PDB file of N, CA and C in Angstrom:
ATOM      1  N   MET Z   1      10.199   0.336  -4.713  1.00  0.00           N
ATOM      2  CA  MET Z   1       8.937   0.433  -5.274  1.00  0.00           C
ATOM      3  C   MET Z   1       8.167  -0.965  -4.995  1.00  0.00           C
ATOM      4  N   LYS Z   2       6.871  -0.863  -4.702  1.00  0.00           N
ATOM      5  CA  LYS Z   2       6.149  -2.003  -4.681  1.00  0.00           C
ATOM      6  C   LYS Z   2       5.012  -2.076  -5.748  1.00  0.00           C
ATOM      7  N   VAL Z   3       4.789  -3.122  -6.419  1.00  0.00           N
ATOM      8  CA  VAL Z   3       3.840  -3.246  -7.492  1.00  0.00           C
ATOM      9  C   VAL Z   3       3.028  -4.423  -7.191  1.00  0.00           C
ATOM     10  N   LEU Z   4       1.794  -4.335  -7.652  1.00  0.00           N
ATOM     11  CA  LEU Z   4       0.824  -5.387  -7.640  1.00  0.00           C
ATOM     12  C   LEU Z   4       0.625  -5.939  -9.035  1.00  0.00           C
ATOM     13  N   VAL Z   5       0.921  -7.158  -9.298  1.00  0.00           N
ATOM     14  CA  VAL Z   5       0.776  -7.909 -10.533  1.00  0.00           C
ATOM     15  C   VAL Z   5      -0.443  -8.786 -10.483  1.00  0.00           C
ATOM     16  N   THR Z   6      -1.420  -8.476 -11.235  1.00  0.00           N
ATOM     17  CA  THR Z   6      -2.742  -9.227 -11.323  1.00  0.00           C
ATOM     18  C   THR Z   6      -2.404 -10.285 -12.475  1.00  0.00           C
ATOM     19  N   GLY Z   7      -2.912 -11.450 -12.164  1.00  0.00           N
ATOM     20  CA  GLY Z   7      -2.683 -12.664 -13.083  1.00  0.00           C
ATOM     21  C   GLY Z   7      -1.066 -13.038 -12.923  1.00  0.00           C
ATOM     22  N   GLY Z   8      -0.620 -12.829 -11.765  1.00  0.00           N
ATOM     23  CA  GLY Z   8       0.934 -13.007 -11.543  1.00  0.00           C
ATOM     24  C   GLY Z   8       1.289 -14.494 -11.758  1.00  0.00           C
ATOM     25  N   ALA Z   9       0.551 -15.272 -11.559  1.00  0.00           N
ATOM     26  CA  ALA Z   9       0.773 -16.806 -11.523  1.00  0.00           C
ATOM     27  C   ALA Z   9       0.690 -17.279 -13.103  1.00  0.00           C
ATOM     28  N   GLY Z  10       0.081 -16.435 -13.937  1.00  0.00           N
ATOM     29  CA  GLY Z  10      -0.001 -16.913 -15.282  1.00  0.00           C
ATOM     30  C   GLY Z  10       1.241 -16.949 -15.966  1.00  0.00           C
ATOM     31  N   PHE Z  11       1.390 -17.382 -17.267  1.00  0.00           N
ATOM     32  CA  PHE Z  11       2.598 -17.498 -17.929  1.00  0.00           C
ATOM     33  C   PHE Z  11       3.288 -16.129 -18.093  1.00  0.00           C
ATOM     34  N   ILE Z  12       2.424 -15.103 -18.559  1.00  0.00           N
ATOM     35  CA  ILE Z  12       3.066 -13.900 -18.868  1.00  0.00           C
ATOM     36  C   ILE Z  12       3.297 -13.281 -17.569  1.00  0.00           C
ATOM     37  N   GLY Z  13       2.450 -13.234 -16.626  1.00  0.00           N
ATOM     38  CA  GLY Z  13       2.530 -12.533 -15.438  1.00  0.00           C
ATOM     39  C   GLY Z  13       3.646 -12.960 -14.636  1.00  0.00           C
ATOM     40  N   ALA Z  14       4.032 -14.284 -14.595  1.00  0.00           N
ATOM     41  CA  ALA Z  14       5.108 -14.892 -13.844  1.00  0.00           C
ATOM     42  C   ALA Z  14       6.584 -14.468 -14.467  1.00  0.00           C
ATOM     43  N   HIS Z  15       6.555 -14.536 -15.709  1.00  0.00           N
ATOM     44  CA  HIS Z  15       7.736 -14.089 -16.518  1.00  0.00           C
ATOM     45  C   HIS Z  15       8.102 -12.464 -16.331  1.00  0.00           C
ATOM     46  N   PHE Z  16       6.905 -11.841 -16.302  1.00  0.00           N
ATOM     47  CA  PHE Z  16       7.195 -10.267 -15.990  1.00  0.00           C
ATOM     48  C   PHE Z  16       7.656 -10.152 -14.602  1.00  0.00           C
ATOM     49  N   ILE Z  17       7.044 -10.796 -13.675  1.00  0.00           N
ATOM     50  CA  ILE Z  17       7.631 -10.681 -12.288  1.00  0.00           C
ATOM     51  C   ILE Z  17       9.121 -11.038 -12.289  1.00  0.00           C
ATOM     52  N   GLN Z  18       9.574 -12.195 -12.667  1.00  0.00           N
ATOM     53  CA  GLN Z  18      10.868 -12.512 -12.704  1.00  0.00           C
ATOM     54  C   GLN Z  18      11.897 -11.424 -13.352  1.00  0.00           C
ATOM     55  N   ARG Z  19      11.366 -10.791 -14.434  1.00  0.00           N
ATOM     56  CA  ARG Z  19      12.184  -9.908 -14.997  1.00  0.00           C
ATOM     57  C   ARG Z  19      12.218  -8.520 -14.401  1.00  0.00           C
ATOM     58  N   TRP Z  20      10.989  -8.225 -13.792  1.00  0.00           N
ATOM     59  CA  TRP Z  20      10.889  -6.901 -13.077  1.00  0.00           C
ATOM     60  C   TRP Z  20      11.794  -7.016 -11.815  1.00  0.00           C
ATOM     61  N   LEU Z  21      11.789  -8.160 -11.046  1.00  0.00           N
ATOM     62  CA  LEU Z  21      12.737  -8.360 -10.046  1.00  0.00           C
ATOM     63  C   LEU Z  21      14.162  -8.279 -10.305  1.00  0.00           C
ATOM     64  N   ALA Z  22      14.430  -8.745 -11.443  1.00  0.00           N
ATOM     65  CA  ALA Z  22      15.834  -8.758 -11.798  1.00  0.00           C
ATOM     66  C   ALA Z  22      16.344  -7.395 -12.310  1.00  0.00           C
ATOM     67  N   GLN Z  23      15.524  -6.625 -12.818  1.00  0.00           N
ATOM     68  CA  GLN Z  23      15.837  -5.209 -13.247  1.00  0.00           C
ATOM     69  C   GLN Z  23      15.692  -4.173 -12.227  1.00  0.00           C
ATOM     70  N   HIS Z  24      15.016  -4.505 -11.119  1.00  0.00           N
ATOM     71  CA  HIS Z  24      14.633  -3.578 -10.080  1.00  0.00           C
ATOM     72  C   HIS Z  24      14.942  -4.109  -8.632  1.00  0.00           C
ATOM     73  N   PRO Z  25      16.370  -4.124  -8.265  1.00  0.00           N
ATOM     74  CA  PRO Z  25      16.772  -4.848  -7.153  1.00  0.00           C
ATOM     75  C   PRO Z  25      16.151  -4.713  -5.847  1.00  0.00           C
ATOM     76  N   SER Z  26      15.594  -3.360  -5.815  1.00  0.00           N
ATOM     77  CA  SER Z  26      14.867  -2.946  -4.546  1.00  0.00           C
ATOM     78  C   SER Z  26      13.407  -3.146  -4.649  1.00  0.00           C
ATOM     79  N   ALA Z  27      12.734  -3.580  -5.567  1.00  0.00           N
ATOM     80  CA  ALA Z  27      11.300  -3.685  -5.768  1.00  0.00           C
ATOM     81  C   ALA Z  27      10.797  -4.836  -4.938  1.00  0.00           C
ATOM     82  N   GLU Z  28       9.563  -4.704  -4.714  1.00  0.00           N
ATOM     83  CA  GLU Z  28       8.725  -5.890  -4.051  1.00  0.00           C
ATOM     84  C   GLU Z  28       7.659  -6.003  -5.032  1.00  0.00           C
ATOM     85  N   VAL Z  29       6.986  -7.176  -5.001  1.00  0.00           N
ATOM     86  CA  VAL Z  29       5.951  -7.562  -5.827  1.00  0.00           C
ATOM     87  C   VAL Z  29       4.841  -8.430  -5.097  1.00  0.00           C
ATOM     88  N   VAL Z  30       3.707  -8.034  -5.294  1.00  0.00           N
ATOM     89  CA  VAL Z  30       2.521  -8.831  -4.792  1.00  0.00           C
ATOM     90  C   VAL Z  30       1.943  -9.419  -6.120  1.00  0.00           C
ATOM     91  N   ALA Z  31       1.766 -10.695  -6.199  1.00  0.00           N
ATOM     92  CA  ALA Z  31       1.185 -11.354  -7.261  1.00  0.00           C
ATOM     93  C   ALA Z  31      -0.099 -11.809  -6.846  1.00  0.00           C
ATOM     94  N   LEU Z  32      -1.250 -11.325  -7.413  1.00  0.00           N
ATOM     95  CA  LEU Z  32      -2.557 -11.596  -7.231  1.00  0.00           C
ATOM     96  C   LEU Z  32      -3.035 -12.624  -8.203  1.00  0.00           C
ATOM     97  N   ASP Z  33      -3.628 -13.828  -7.944  1.00  0.00           N
ATOM     98  CA  ASP Z  33      -3.975 -14.622  -8.874  1.00  0.00           C
ATOM     99  C   ASP Z  33      -5.082 -15.477  -8.370  1.00  0.00           C
ATOM    100  N   ARG Z  34      -6.108 -15.895  -9.192  1.00  0.00           N
ATOM    101  CA  ARG Z  34      -7.134 -16.762  -8.798  1.00  0.00           C
ATOM    102  C   ARG Z  34      -6.760 -18.292  -8.770  1.00  0.00           C
ATOM    103  N   LEU Z  35      -5.613 -18.476  -9.533  1.00  0.00           N
ATOM    104  CA  LEU Z  35      -5.270 -19.977  -9.860  1.00  0.00           C
ATOM    105  C   LEU Z  35      -6.306 -20.786 -10.451  1.00  0.00           C
ATOM    106  N   THR Z  36      -6.731 -20.356 -11.630  1.00  0.00           N
ATOM    107  CA  THR Z  36      -7.704 -21.110 -12.405  1.00  0.00           C
ATOM    108  C   THR Z  36      -6.713 -22.008 -13.279  1.00  0.00           C
ATOM    109  N   TYR Z  37      -7.333 -22.510 -14.421  1.00  0.00           N
ATOM    110  CA  TYR Z  37      -6.591 -23.401 -15.310  1.00  0.00           C
ATOM    111  C   TYR Z  37      -5.246 -22.873 -15.885  1.00  0.00           C
ATOM    112  N   ALA Z  38      -5.054 -21.539 -15.946  1.00  0.00           N
ATOM    113  CA  ALA Z  38      -4.069 -20.729 -16.508  1.00  0.00           C
ATOM    114  C   ALA Z  38      -2.992 -20.366 -15.559  1.00  0.00           C
ATOM    115  N   GLY Z  39      -3.255 -20.534 -14.192  1.00  0.00           N
ATOM    116  CA  GLY Z  39      -2.390 -20.062 -13.368  1.00  0.00           C
ATOM    117  C   GLY Z  39      -1.662 -21.104 -12.554  1.00  0.00           C
ATOM    118  N   SER Z  40      -0.420 -20.973 -12.313  1.00  0.00           N
ATOM    119  CA  SER Z  40       0.429 -22.078 -11.577  1.00  0.00           C
ATOM    120  C   SER Z  40       1.130 -21.294 -10.496  1.00  0.00           C
ATOM    121  N   ARG Z  41       1.111 -21.618  -9.213  1.00  0.00           N
ATOM    122  CA  ARG Z  41       1.917 -21.089  -8.221  1.00  0.00           C
ATOM    123  C   ARG Z  41       3.342 -21.410  -8.454  1.00  0.00           C
ATOM    124  N   ALA Z  42       3.676 -22.500  -8.910  1.00  0.00           N
ATOM    125  CA  ALA Z  42       5.025 -23.098  -9.218  1.00  0.00           C
ATOM    126  C   ALA Z  42       5.780 -22.240 -10.112  1.00  0.00           C
ATOM    127  N   ARG Z  43       5.145 -21.339 -10.939  1.00  0.00           N
ATOM    128  CA  ARG Z  43       5.796 -20.398 -11.714  1.00  0.00           C
ATOM    129  C   ARG Z  43       6.454 -19.343 -10.993  1.00  0.00           C
ATOM    130  N   LEU Z  44       5.923 -19.165  -9.652  1.00  0.00           N
ATOM    131  CA  LEU Z  44       6.451 -18.021  -8.817  1.00  0.00           C
ATOM    132  C   LEU Z  44       7.606 -18.476  -7.793  1.00  0.00           C
ATOM    133  N   ALA Z  45       7.835 -19.815  -7.844  1.00  0.00           N
ATOM    134  CA  ALA Z  45       8.805 -20.279  -6.901  1.00  0.00           C
ATOM    135  C   ALA Z  45      10.099 -19.562  -6.807  1.00  0.00           C
ATOM    136  N   GLU Z  46      10.588 -19.276  -7.858  1.00  0.00           N
ATOM    137  CA  GLU Z  46      11.837 -18.538  -7.986  1.00  0.00           C
ATOM    138  C   GLU Z  46      11.813 -17.068  -7.411  1.00  0.00           C
ATOM    139  N   ALA Z  47      10.754 -16.521  -7.822  1.00  0.00           N
ATOM    140  CA  ALA Z  47      10.480 -15.031  -7.431  1.00  0.00           C
ATOM    141  C   ALA Z  47      10.208 -14.998  -5.859  1.00  0.00           C
ATOM    142  N   GLU Z  48       9.549 -16.070  -5.316  1.00  0.00           N
ATOM    143  CA  GLU Z  48       9.274 -16.103  -3.985  1.00  0.00           C
ATOM    144  C   GLU Z  48      10.482 -16.288  -2.960  1.00  0.00           C
ATOM    145  N   ARG Z  49      11.306 -17.185  -3.656  1.00  0.00           N
ATOM    146  CA  ARG Z  49      12.530 -17.317  -2.978  1.00  0.00           C
ATOM    147  C   ARG Z  49      13.469 -16.162  -2.702  1.00  0.00           C
ATOM    148  N   THR Z  50      13.208 -15.167  -3.524  1.00  0.00           N
ATOM    149  CA  THR Z  50      14.052 -13.898  -3.299  1.00  0.00           C
ATOM    150  C   THR Z  50      13.475 -13.138  -2.002  1.00  0.00           C
ATOM    151  N   GLY Z  51      12.320 -13.527  -1.633  1.00  0.00           N
ATOM    152  CA  GLY Z  51      11.776 -12.739  -0.441  1.00  0.00           C
ATOM    153  C   GLY Z  51      11.161 -11.461  -0.834  1.00  0.00           C
ATOM    154  N   ARG Z  52      11.173 -11.153  -2.127  1.00  0.00           N
ATOM    155  CA  ARG Z  52      10.738  -9.819  -2.507  1.00  0.00           C
ATOM    156  C   ARG Z  52       9.294 -10.002  -3.305  1.00  0.00           C
ATOM    157  N   CYS Z  53       8.798 -11.291  -3.301  1.00  0.00           N
ATOM    158  CA  CYS Z  53       7.522 -11.499  -3.929  1.00  0.00           C
ATOM    159  C   CYS Z  53       6.578 -12.285  -3.079  1.00  0.00           C
ATOM    160  N   GLN Z  54       5.375 -11.674  -2.910  1.00  0.00           N
ATOM    161  CA  GLN Z  54       4.315 -12.240  -2.027  1.00  0.00           C
ATOM    162  C   GLN Z  54       3.259 -12.752  -2.965  1.00  0.00           C
ATOM    163  N   PHE Z  55       2.879 -14.007  -2.822  1.00  0.00           N
ATOM    164  CA  PHE Z  55       1.557 -14.497  -3.369  1.00  0.00           C
ATOM    165  C   PHE Z  55       0.223 -14.155  -2.729  1.00  0.00           C
ATOM    166  N   VAL Z  56      -0.673 -13.718  -3.388  1.00  0.00           N
ATOM    167  CA  VAL Z  56      -2.001 -13.798  -2.682  1.00  0.00           C
ATOM    168  C   VAL Z  56      -3.035 -14.237  -3.675  1.00  0.00           C
ATOM    169  N   ARG Z  57      -3.699 -15.380  -3.216  1.00  0.00           N
ATOM    170  CA  ARG Z  57      -4.828 -16.034  -3.897  1.00  0.00           C
ATOM    171  C   ARG Z  57      -6.114 -15.093  -3.839  1.00  0.00           C
ATOM    172  N   GLY Z  58      -6.527 -14.651  -5.019  1.00  0.00           N
ATOM    173  CA  GLY Z  58      -7.779 -13.705  -5.030  1.00  0.00           C
ATOM    174  C   GLY Z  58      -8.168 -13.666  -6.422  1.00  0.00           C
ATOM    175  N   ASP Z  59      -9.266 -12.944  -6.519  1.00  0.00           N
ATOM    176  CA  ASP Z  59     -10.009 -12.561  -7.828  1.00  0.00           C
ATOM    177  C   ASP Z  59     -10.102 -11.060  -8.133  1.00  0.00           C
ATOM    178  N   VAL Z  60      -9.594 -10.667  -9.198  1.00  0.00           N
ATOM    179  CA  VAL Z  60      -9.642  -9.154  -9.462  1.00  0.00           C
ATOM    180  C   VAL Z  60     -11.169  -8.645  -9.335  1.00  0.00           C
ATOM    181  N   CYS Z  61     -12.070  -9.488  -9.512  1.00  0.00           N
ATOM    182  CA  CYS Z  61     -13.440  -9.042  -9.575  1.00  0.00           C
ATOM    183  C   CYS Z  61     -13.901  -8.872  -7.901  1.00  0.00           C
ATOM    184  N   GLU Z  62     -13.073  -9.236  -7.024  1.00  0.00           N
ATOM    185  CA  GLU Z  62     -13.492  -9.052  -5.539  1.00  0.00           C
ATOM    186  C   GLU Z  62     -12.789  -7.900  -5.074  1.00  0.00           C
ATOM    187  N   ALA Z  63     -13.473  -6.781  -4.995  1.00  0.00           N
ATOM    188  CA  ALA Z  63     -12.910  -5.462  -4.546  1.00  0.00           C
ATOM    189  C   ALA Z  63     -12.055  -5.460  -3.267  1.00  0.00           C
ATOM    190  N   LYS Z  64     -12.544  -6.373  -2.221  1.00  0.00           N
ATOM    191  CA  LYS Z  64     -11.958  -6.477  -0.980  1.00  0.00           C
ATOM    192  C   LYS Z  64     -10.459  -7.195  -1.114  1.00  0.00           C
ATOM    193  N   ALA Z  65     -10.380  -8.218  -2.023  1.00  0.00           N
ATOM    194  CA  ALA Z  65      -9.244  -8.966  -2.186  1.00  0.00           C
ATOM    195  C   ALA Z  65      -8.273  -8.004  -2.879  1.00  0.00           C
ATOM    196  N   VAL Z  66      -8.670  -7.272  -3.859  1.00  0.00           N
ATOM    197  CA  VAL Z  66      -7.850  -6.348  -4.556  1.00  0.00           C
ATOM    198  C   VAL Z  66      -7.289  -5.161  -3.554  1.00  0.00           C
ATOM    199  N   ARG Z  67      -8.201  -4.697  -2.933  1.00  0.00           N
ATOM    200  CA  ARG Z  67      -7.773  -3.518  -1.919  1.00  0.00           C
ATOM    201  C   ARG Z  67      -6.763  -4.079  -1.014  1.00  0.00           C
ATOM    202  N   ALA Z  68      -6.873  -5.247  -0.505  1.00  0.00           N
ATOM    203  CA  ALA Z  68      -5.959  -5.781   0.528  1.00  0.00           C
ATOM    204  C   ALA Z  68      -4.531  -5.980  -0.178  1.00  0.00           C
ATOM    205  N   ALA Z  69      -4.699  -6.589  -1.505  1.00  0.00           N
ATOM    206  CA  ALA Z  69      -3.283  -6.726  -2.159  1.00  0.00           C
ATOM    207  C   ALA Z  69      -2.582  -5.577  -2.517  1.00  0.00           C
ATOM    208  N   MET Z  70      -3.394  -4.515  -2.789  1.00  0.00           N
ATOM    209  CA  MET Z  70      -2.960  -3.148  -3.155  1.00  0.00           C
ATOM    210  C   MET Z  70      -2.284  -2.419  -2.106  1.00  0.00           C
ATOM    211  N   HIS Z  71      -2.384  -2.807  -0.925  1.00  0.00           N
ATOM    212  CA  HIS Z  71      -1.884  -2.064   0.189  1.00  0.00           C
ATOM    213  C   HIS Z  71      -0.299  -1.799   0.030  1.00  0.00           C
ATOM    214  N   GLY Z  72      -0.080  -0.516  -0.061  1.00  0.00           N
ATOM    215  CA  GLY Z  72       1.263  -0.075  -0.165  1.00  0.00           C
ATOM    216  C   GLY Z  72       1.804  -0.091  -1.520  1.00  0.00           C
ATOM    217  N   ALA Z  73       1.113  -0.626  -2.539  1.00  0.00           N
ATOM    218  CA  ALA Z  73       1.587  -0.630  -3.903  1.00  0.00           C
ATOM    219  C   ALA Z  73       1.564   0.653  -4.522  1.00  0.00           C
ATOM    220  N   GLN Z  74       2.657   1.208  -5.492  1.00  0.00           N
ATOM    221  CA  GLN Z  74       2.772   2.319  -6.156  1.00  0.00           C
ATOM    222  C   GLN Z  74       2.030   2.228  -7.532  1.00  0.00           C
ATOM    223  N   ALA Z  75       1.881   0.951  -7.981  1.00  0.00           N
ATOM    224  CA  ALA Z  75       1.506   0.709  -9.473  1.00  0.00           C
ATOM    225  C   ALA Z  75       0.927  -0.734  -9.466  1.00  0.00           C
ATOM    226  N   VAL Z  76      -0.031  -0.864 -10.330  1.00  0.00           N
ATOM    227  CA  VAL Z  76      -0.698  -2.028 -10.746  1.00  0.00           C
ATOM    228  C   VAL Z  76      -0.354  -2.452 -12.147  1.00  0.00           C
ATOM    229  N   ILE Z  77       0.106  -3.759 -12.426  1.00  0.00           N
ATOM    230  CA  ILE Z  77       0.284  -4.115 -13.736  1.00  0.00           C
ATOM    231  C   ILE Z  77      -0.791  -5.259 -13.847  1.00  0.00           C
ATOM    232  N   HIS Z  78      -1.570  -5.189 -14.863  1.00  0.00           N
ATOM    233  CA  HIS Z  78      -2.686  -6.087 -14.931  1.00  0.00           C
ATOM    234  C   HIS Z  78      -2.606  -7.067 -16.311  1.00  0.00           C
ATOM    235  N   PHE Z  79      -2.385  -8.436 -15.869  1.00  0.00           N
ATOM    236  CA  PHE Z  79      -2.519  -9.381 -16.961  1.00  0.00           C
ATOM    237  C   PHE Z  79      -3.628 -10.231 -16.874  1.00  0.00           C
TER     238      PHE Z  79
END
């Protein structure tokens, strides 16, 4: 299962991604984040090392960015 996590580089989003990947060994995650004051790509380092997490820098207010990040995703988790 592939999921899109918006706000994925934020505190809650990054922790959710780590837990999701641990509990779903075949899952893939796309983390979409604008990286403002609250987002840090470093929070995703461990998840990205698994090879099952892809980071996309983008804004949820930009339809084109969201549409591209959602490609193939079965669910969206919005933080």
